């Protein structure tokens, strides 16, 4: 019963989610994180595409750092982060 999840839509939305830019803060800094988010919005591209376009993060480093499921764990902390 109910509607089945649209995995394609979920993946596309996650790829453009500005929340997922947060794990890039330790390696590239707040200024580049903000710039990356602005490019995502302005050009309607994914975070990975924006980070690569701005030469902030190599694609393989992006995939290692930006893992959407890591943001769903309660009380999770990111490497280099606060607590």
Coordinates of C-alpha atoms in Angstrom, one line a residue:
X1 CA 0.0 0.0 0.0
X2 CA 1.0 3.6 -0.4
X3 CA 3.5 5.1 -2.8
X4 CA 6.8 3.4 -3.4
X5 CA 9.8 5.7 -2.9
X6 CA 11.3 7.2 -6.0
X7 CA 15.0 6.3 -5.6
X8 CA 16.0 8.4 -8.6
X9 CA 14.3 11.5 -7.1
X10 CA 15.8 10.9 -3.7
X11 CA 19.3 10.5 -5.2
X12 CA 18.9 13.7 -7.3
X13 CA 17.6 15.7 -4.3
X14 CA 20.4 14.4 -2.1
X15 CA 23.0 15.4 -4.7
X16 CA 21.8 19.0 -4.6
X17 CA 21.2 19.2 -0.8
X18 CA 23.1 22.1 0.7
X19 CA 23.2 20.3 4.0
X20 CA 25.6 17.8 2.6
X21 CA 28.2 20.5 1.9
X22 CA 29.0 20.6 5.7
X23 CA 31.5 17.7 5.7
X24 CA 33.7 19.7 3.3
X25 CA 34.2 22.5 5.8
X26 CA 37.3 21.0 7.5
X27 CA 39.3 20.4 4.4
X28 CA 38.3 23.5 2.3
X29 CA 37.1 26.1 4.8
X30 CA 33.9 28.0 5.3
X31 CA 34.4 30.5 2.5
X32 CA 34.8 27.8 -0.2
X33 CA 31.9 25.8 1.3
X34 CA 29.6 28.9 1.0
X35 CA 30.9 29.5 -2.6
X36 CA 30.2 25.9 -3.5
X37 CA 26.6 26.1 -2.2
X38 CA 26.0 29.3 -4.1
X39 CA 27.2 27.7 -7.3
X40 CA 24.8 24.7 -6.7
X41 CA 21.9 27.1 -6.4
X42 CA 22.9 29.4 -9.2
X43 CA 23.7 26.7 -11.8
X44 CA 21.3 24.0 -10.6
X45 CA 24.1 21.4 -10.5
X46 CA 25.1 18.9 -7.8
X47 CA 27.5 19.6 -4.9
X48 CA 30.0 17.3 -6.4
X49 CA 29.9 19.1 -9.8
X50 CA 30.2 22.5 -8.0
X51 CA 33.2 21.4 -5.9
X52 CA 34.9 20.0 -8.9
X53 CA 34.2 23.1 -11.0
X54 CA 35.6 25.3 -8.2
X55 CA 38.7 23.0 -7.9
X56 CA 37.9 22.7 -4.2
X57 CA 37.8 18.9 -3.9
X58 CA 38.8 16.0 -6.1
X59 CA 35.8 13.7 -7.0
X60 CA 37.3 10.8 -5.1
X61 CA 37.8 13.0 -2.0
X62 CA 34.3 14.3 -2.3
X63 CA 32.9 10.7 -2.3
X64 CA 34.9 9.8 0.7
X65 CA 33.9 12.8 2.7
X66 CA 30.3 13.5 1.6
X67 CA 28.3 10.4 2.6
X68 CA 24.6 11.3 3.1
X69 CA 23.9 8.4 5.4
X70 CA 26.5 9.7 7.8
X71 CA 24.3 12.7 8.5
X72 CA 21.4 10.5 9.7
X73 CA 23.2 9.0 12.7
X74 CA 22.2 10.7 15.9
X75 CA 25.0 12.4 17.8
X76 CA 27.4 11.8 14.9
X77 CA 30.5 14.0 14.7
X78 CA 32.6 14.6 11.7
X79 CA 36.3 14.3 11.6
X80 CA 37.8 17.7 12.4
X81 CA 34.5 18.9 13.8
X82 CA 33.5 20.3 17.2
X83 CA 32.8 18.0 20.1

